[in-house]
Amino acid sequence: GAVVSQHPSRVICKSGTSVKIECRSLDFQATTMFWYRQFPKQSLMLMATSNEGSKATYEQGVEKDKFLINHASLTLSTLTVTSAHPEDSSFYICSARGGGFSYEQYFGPGTRLTVT
Amino acid sequence: DAKTTQPTSMDCAEGRAANLPCNHSTISGNEYVYWYRQIHSQGPQYIIHGLKNNETNEMASLIITEDRKSSTLILPHATLRDTAVYYCIVRANAGGTSYGKLTFGQGTILTVHP
């Protein structure tokens, strides 16, 4: 299957700082990327959907000014957690989907964010 | 997208077949059944999907009942590395506001033991 990478795999930051997480599709062009969040012992929750070159669509209850998503190219999307707080500590996972009739989503390995 | 119901957990002996059931009684005609799994602290991995015919690939088989209200994922010879959370997801593949979105439920925790 297609390969999606995330960087960093783990990050620890202090409360009030911002953190950027990168999601890259390595061997295909991703017209759509999705960002999920997963708290311990819970399922994945979709945060937002981003299409290349346009603004992201956020799920209800997700603050767009706090979780900034940029999808400037067909192989890269970034999620920036602004003014992070301990309750933002979570496992953030991206997925990517190619264009046309390719409906499959390929997931990245995830980024473990810990806010102290 | 239709909702799915899965058992919370299942056990399986190594080398035996693991049969994971999923109920999706409200599935509509244009919705596919997808299976993903998530090994601890990793991103989900695609396993298989189908519409109404049974499907098989190198990882698993998917059996969908004739009325499409339930399905079973079969891992023919489970190994310890198959221990994971298995998610059954129903999704339309085209059109609508939910196009492309995957809605994850709680899934089934499959534990394969020696």
Coordinates of C-alpha atoms in Angstrom, one line a residue:
Chain A
G1 CA 0.0 0.0 0.0
A2 CA 0.9 3.7 -0.2
V3 CA 3.2 5.2 2.4
V4 CA 2.4 8.1 4.6
S5 CA 4.9 9.5 7.0
Q6 CA 4.5 11.9 10.0
H7 CA 7.1 14.0 11.7
P8 CA 7.9 14.1 14.5
S9 CA 6.9 10.8 16.0
R10 CA 7.0 12.2 19.5
V11 CA 7.1 15.7 20.8
I12 CA 7.1 17.2 24.3
C13 CA 6.4 20.9 24.6
K14 CA 5.6 23.4 27.4
S15 CA 2.2 24.8 27.9
G16 CA 1.6 27.9 25.9
T17 CA 3.9 27.0 23.0
S18 CA 2.9 25.9 19.5
V19 CA 3.8 22.6 17.9
K20 CA 3.8 21.7 14.2
I21 CA 3.2 18.2 12.9
E22 CA 3.9 17.3 9.3
C23 CA 2.1 14.6 7.3
R24 CA 3.6 13.5 3.9
S25 CA 2.5 11.1 1.3
L26 CA 5.7 9.6 0.0
D27 CA 4.7 7.8 -3.2
F28 CA 1.4 9.3 -4.3
Q29 CA -0.3 12.6 -4.6
A30 CA -2.8 13.2 -1.8
T31 CA -5.6 15.5 -2.9
T32 CA -7.3 15.0 0.5
M33 CA -5.7 14.6 3.9
F34 CA -7.5 13.9 7.2
W35 CA -6.4 14.7 10.7
Y36 CA -7.5 12.5 13.7
R37 CA -6.9 12.7 17.4
Q38 CA -6.9 9.7 19.7
F39 CA -6.9 9.9 23.5
P40 CA -5.8 6.9 25.6
K41 CA -8.1 3.9 25.4
Q42 CA -10.4 5.7 23.0
S43 CA -11.1 5.5 19.3
L44 CA -9.9 7.9 16.6
M45 CA -11.8 11.1 16.3
L46 CA -11.8 13.0 13.0
M47 CA -10.7 16.6 13.5
A48 CA -10.6 18.0 10.1
T49 CA -10.5 17.3 6.4
S50 CA -8.2 19.3 4.1
N51 CA -8.1 19.4 0.3
E52 CA -5.0 20.7 -1.4
G53 CA -5.1 24.4 -2.0
S54 CA -8.3 25.1 0.0
K55 CA -9.3 25.7 3.5
A56 CA -9.7 22.8 5.8
T57 CA -13.2 21.7 7.0
Y58 CA -13.3 21.2 10.7
E59 CA -15.5 18.8 12.6
Q60 CA -18.0 20.1 15.1
G61 CA -16.3 21.1 18.3
V62 CA -12.8 21.4 16.9
E63 CA -11.4 24.9 17.2
K64 CA -10.0 26.0 13.8
D65 CA -8.0 28.8 15.3
K66 CA -6.3 26.4 17.7
F67 CA -5.6 23.6 15.3
L68 CA -4.2 25.2 12.1
I69 CA -4.1 23.0 9.1
N70 CA -2.2 23.8 5.9
H71 CA -2.3 21.6 2.8
A72 CA -0.2 23.6 0.5
S73 CA 1.0 20.8 -1.8
L74 CA -0.2 17.4 -2.9
T75 CA 2.3 15.6 -0.7
L76 CA 2.3 17.7 2.5
S77 CA -0.2 18.8 5.1
T78 CA 0.7 20.3 8.4
L79 CA -1.2 20.6 11.7
T80 CA -0.1 23.3 14.1
V81 CA -1.4 23.1 17.7
T82 CA -1.3 26.7 18.9
S83 CA -0.9 27.7 22.5
A84 CA -0.9 24.1 23.5
H85 CA -2.2 23.0 26.9
P86 CA -2.0 19.7 28.8
E87 CA -5.4 18.7 27.6
D88 CA -4.1 18.8 24.1
S89 CA -1.8 15.9 24.9
S90 CA -2.9 13.1 22.6
F91 CA -2.0 10.9 19.7
Y92 CA -2.4 12.8 16.4
I93 CA -2.8 10.7 13.2
C94 CA -3.1 11.8 9.7
S95 CA -4.3 10.0 6.6
A96 CA -4.1 10.7 3.0
R97 CA -6.3 9.8 0.0
G98 CA -5.4 10.1 -3.7
G99 CA -7.6 11.6 -6.2
G100 CA -9.9 10.2 -8.9
F101 CA -11.5 7.0 -7.9
S102 CA -9.0 6.1 -5.3
Y103 CA -11.1 5.9 -2.2
E104 CA -8.6 4.3 0.1
Q105 CA -7.1 6.2 3.0
Y106 CA -3.6 5.5 4.1
F107 CA -2.6 6.4 7.6
G108 CA 0.5 7.8 9.0
P109 CA 2.2 6.3 12.0
G110 CA 1.0 9.0 14.4
T111 CA 2.6 11.7 16.5
R112 CA 2.5 11.5 20.3
L113 CA 2.2 15.0 21.7
T114 CA 2.8 15.6 25.4
V115 CA 2.2 19.1 26.8
T116 CA 3.8 19.7 30.2
Chain B
D1 CA -22.8 6.7 7.3
A2 CA -24.4 3.7 8.9
K3 CA -23.4 2.7 12.4
T4 CA -21.6 -0.5 13.2
T5 CA -21.7 -2.8 16.3
Q6 CA -18.7 -5.0 17.2
P7 CA -17.9 -7.1 20.2
T8 CA -15.6 -5.3 22.6
S9 CA -13.0 -8.0 22.8
M10 CA -12.2 -11.5 21.4
D11 CA -9.5 -14.1 22.0
C12 CA -7.9 -16.4 19.5
A13 CA -5.3 -19.1 19.7
E14 CA -2.2 -18.7 17.5
G15 CA -2.5 -20.6 14.3
R16 CA -6.3 -20.7 14.4
A17 CA -8.8 -18.7 12.4
A18 CA -10.0 -15.5 14.0
N19 CA -13.6 -14.6 13.0
L20 CA -14.5 -11.0 13.8
P21 CA -18.2 -10.1 13.5
C22 CA -19.7 -6.8 12.7
N23 CA -23.4 -5.7 12.6
H24 CA -24.4 -2.9 10.2
S25 CA -28.2 -3.3 10.0
T26 CA -28.8 0.2 8.7
I27 CA -26.3 0.0 5.8
S28 CA -27.6 1.6 2.6
G29 CA -27.1 0.4 -0.9
N30 CA -24.1 2.6 -1.8
E31 CA -22.2 2.0 1.4
Y32 CA -19.1 -0.3 1.5
V33 CA -17.9 -2.2 4.5
Y34 CA -14.3 -1.4 5.4
W35 CA -12.0 -3.1 7.9
Y36 CA -9.0 -1.5 9.5
R37 CA -6.8 -2.5 12.4
Q38 CA -4.6 -0.6 14.8
I39 CA -1.7 -2.1 16.6
H40 CA -0.9 -0.3 19.8
S41 CA 0.5 3.2 19.3
Q42 CA 0.5 3.0 15.5
G43 CA -1.7 4.4 12.8
P44 CA -4.5 2.3 11.5
Q45 CA -3.8 -0.2 8.7
Y46 CA -6.2 -1.0 5.9
I47 CA -7.2 -4.6 5.7
I48 CA -10.0 -5.1 3.2
H49 CA -13.3 -3.8 2.0
G50 CA -16.3 -5.0 0.1
L51 CA -19.8 -4.0 -1.1
K52 CA -21.8 -7.2 -1.3
N53 CA -19.6 -10.0 -2.6
N54 CA -17.2 -11.8 -0.4
E55 CA -13.6 -10.6 -0.8
T56 CA -10.2 -12.1 -0.1
N57 CA -6.7 -10.7 -0.1
E58 CA -3.4 -11.6 1.3
M59 CA -4.3 -10.5 4.8
A60 CA -7.9 -11.6 5.3
S61 CA -11.3 -12.6 3.9
L62 CA -14.5 -10.6 4.2
I63 CA -17.8 -12.4 4.3
I64 CA -20.9 -10.2 3.8
T65 CA -24.3 -11.6 4.4
E66 CA -26.8 -11.6 1.6
D67 CA -28.9 -8.9 3.2
R68 CA -25.7 -6.9 3.9
K69 CA -26.7 -6.3 7.5
S70 CA -23.7 -8.0 8.9
S71 CA -20.2 -9.2 8.0
T72 CA -17.3 -11.2 9.3
L73 CA -13.6 -10.6 8.9
I74 CA -11.6 -13.8 8.9
L75 CA -7.9 -14.0 9.6
P76 CA -7.2 -17.5 8.5
H77 CA -4.2 -18.3 10.6
A78 CA -3.8 -15.7 13.4
T79 CA -0.4 -14.9 14.7
L80 CA 0.7 -13.0 17.7
R81 CA 1.3 -10.0 15.5
D82 CA -2.3 -9.9 14.7
T83 CA -3.1 -8.7 18.2
A84 CA -4.7 -5.3 17.6
V85 CA -8.0 -3.3 17.6
Y86 CA -10.1 -4.1 14.6
Y87 CA -12.4 -1.5 13.3
C88 CA -15.4 -2.2 11.0
I89 CA -16.5 0.9 9.2
V90 CA -19.4 1.5 6.8
R91 CA -18.8 4.3 4.3
A92 CA -20.2 5.6 1.1
N93 CA -17.5 5.8 -1.6
A94 CA -19.0 8.6 -3.6
G95 CA -21.1 11.7 -3.1
G96 CA -22.6 13.2 -0.1
T97 CA -21.2 15.4 2.6
S98 CA -19.4 12.5 4.3
Y99 CA -17.5 11.6 1.2
G100 CA -14.1 10.1 2.1
K101 CA -14.6 10.3 5.8
L102 CA -14.1 7.3 8.0
T103 CA -16.0 7.2 11.3
F104 CA -14.3 5.0 13.8
G105 CA -16.2 3.2 16.5
Q106 CA -14.7 1.4 19.5
G107 CA -13.7 -1.7 17.5
T108 CA -12.9 -5.2 18.7
I109 CA -9.7 -5.8 20.7
L110 CA -8.4 -9.1 19.3
T111 CA -5.9 -10.8 21.5
V112 CA -4.0 -13.7 19.9
H113 CA -2.4 -16.0 22.5
P114 CA 0.2 -18.7 22.2

